[in-house]
Amino acid sequence: MIARDGANISLWQNTAEPFIPTRNLSADQTYDVVIAGGGITGVSTALLLQQAGLRCVLIEAHTLCFGTTGGTTAHLNTLLDTPYTTIAKNFDEEKAALVARAARESINTVQANIARYQIDCNFEEATGFLFSQNEKQTQELEEIRKATMEAGVFVSYTDGIPLPIQFEKALEIKNQAKFHPVRYVMALAKAYEEAGGTIVQNCRVMDTDNTDPLVVKTEAGDVRASWLIYTTHIPPGVNLLHLRCAPYRSYAMAVRLTDDKYPAGLTYDMYDPYHYYRTQVIDGEQYLIIGGEDHKTAHADNTMMPFTKLESHIRSNFNNVKEIAYRWSSQYFEPADGLPYIGHLPGQPGKILVATGFGGNGITYSTVAARTLTDIVLNKENPNIQLFNPNRLKPIAGFTNFVKENVDVAKQLITGFFTKEKIHALADIAPGEGKVVHVEGHIIALYKDEAGELHSLNPRCTHLKCTVSWSLAEKCWECPCHGARYDFNGKVLTGPADMDLQKIKL
Ligand code: FES
């Protein structure tokens, strides 16, 4: 089974074989490009650059697909989370059309890769459905229909959706797709290595200077490269993008039904947060994947509650549930203006690139990012370079609120460390739980393992010192400010932190 950054096992982890890299870092440790991050974006980018004749090394802090690629629900769509109405409003119609085209090209590229490398990843084209359940949603649905058509994506009303759920109106959109994301990425990693690329796992990229060539500091020593690309979901360090992206958790379940009535298509309701539904076949076995109940990372009092709500939603809508085979959650970063940030890392205009802020469309945007980043390195024209430029400064309605909401950073920095829960006795913690507790005048992040042993840490996130909180759902410490996550022992699971939480002796 592949490893992932959470305690729950996702459907993909258990049904994919890891690719084990065979090549080591070169003796002189000099490359054209260092790619930091071995999820779908990093591996897709590394493959394109290696095929273009550059000498690449992909460096992953854990193992391939450890991050969100191992916990996604893998929708390939042109009907995006940020509706074309919003994109057209925040940017313009022409840019909305460019986004639609980029999403279409992404699906086509994934399909072409699957054919080229003969990847067995259960890829299927499917129709997408978006349905309304009240008057307000129905009005919004009509606006989305118009804006989607104006963006060049054909969409039409339909009389039926493939779910046993009442609805007012529904749109259908053809030629969306779904697949097994981890099998796909492992096969691309193999193709990348066969093309001459190097993959180094369990090695963190720590830092770089801005010289030419760059000296990239890693846990395996310094590596020199002309370019450094962060495909780590959010870049490490302290950057403008940490204010422009907000971390969210989404919850998913893979369900077995008592009969064969697995719904076709990729289907979405219109609540906020919305639910999403799709069926995936893996080795002849069908699973109905249902997700939703999203919340900002570390902003839920009880992270088991989203699972409870999701299961209740499933059981109240489907009377043929046999079992919940898998349940898991994963993280995504919501961009301030609705579009990802792909290109030069703000404040580092040289040869350091980044891709982040994919919202709920990480799988679709990963391939868009791979092409865009590759074209920047190769100095090729591509309208997406301007479109997704991370240095764009376009004030939009709601941006101030977004930043305010995202800056519990400031609040946390000033008061968070001293005002949290008043937990008076260690005995309040049940085995398997963690809490930030006050003990003899100190504040400590305390986890009691199943055997009753206590693990104590300094609760200050090593990124910018916000106070972490415990996720009961994924058994890890989470930072509310920019989404860093740590295991019960304080080891970094998810950036932007690149240092473990400090251990405290009780
Ligand atoms: Fe930035 Fe924790 S992730 S302070």
PDB file of C-alpha atoms and ligand atoms in Angstrom, residues 242 409 413 460-468 479-486 495-497, ligand 1:
ATOM      1  CA  HIS A 242       0.197  32.045   1.667  1.00  0.00           C
ATOM      2  CA  VAL A 409      -2.740  34.338  10.904  1.00  0.00           C
ATOM      3  CA  LEU A 413       0.193  35.228  16.142  1.00  0.00           C
ATOM      4  CA  ARG A 460       3.609  26.545  17.639  1.00  0.00           C
ATOM      5  CA  CYS A 461       3.621  25.759  13.929  1.00  0.00           C
ATOM      6  CA  THR A 462       7.192  26.009  12.664  1.00  0.00           C
ATOM      7  CA  HIS A 463       6.061  28.028   9.640  1.00  0.00           C
ATOM      8  CA  LEU A 464       4.812  31.269  11.240  1.00  0.00           C
ATOM      9  CA  LYS A 465       4.039  30.250  14.822  1.00  0.00           C
ATOM     10  CA  CYS A 466       0.251  29.845  14.738  1.00  0.00           C
ATOM     11  CA  THR A 467      -1.095  27.271  17.188  1.00  0.00           C
ATOM     12  CA  VAL A 468      -1.873  23.868  15.736  1.00  0.00           C
ATOM     13  CA  CYS A 479      -2.307  24.592  11.396  1.00  0.00           C
ATOM     14  CA  PRO A 480      -5.271  26.922  10.797  1.00  0.00           C
ATOM     15  CA  CYS A 481      -3.176  29.612   9.119  1.00  0.00           C
ATOM     16  CA  HIS A 482      -1.640  28.131   5.966  1.00  0.00           C
ATOM     17  CA  GLY A 483      -2.466  24.457   6.258  1.00  0.00           C
ATOM     18  CA  ALA A 484       0.784  22.877   7.513  1.00  0.00           C
ATOM     19  CA  ARG A 485       0.139  19.428   8.992  1.00  0.00           C
ATOM     20  CA  TYR A 486       2.219  17.231  11.297  1.00  0.00           C
ATOM     21  CA  GLY A 495       3.964  22.190   3.925  1.00  0.00           C
ATOM     22  CA  PRO A 496       4.489  25.100   3.971  1.00  0.00           C
ATOM     23  CA  ALA A 497       6.293  24.141   7.191  1.00  0.00           C
TER      24      ALA A 497
HETATM   25 FE1  FES B   1       1.768  29.057   8.413  1.00  0.00          FE
HETATM   26 FE2  FES B   1       1.297  27.296  10.326  1.00  0.00          FE
HETATM   27  S1  FES B   1       1.203  27.009   8.209  1.00  0.00           S
HETATM   28  S2  FES B   1       1.779  29.387  10.527  1.00  0.00           S
END
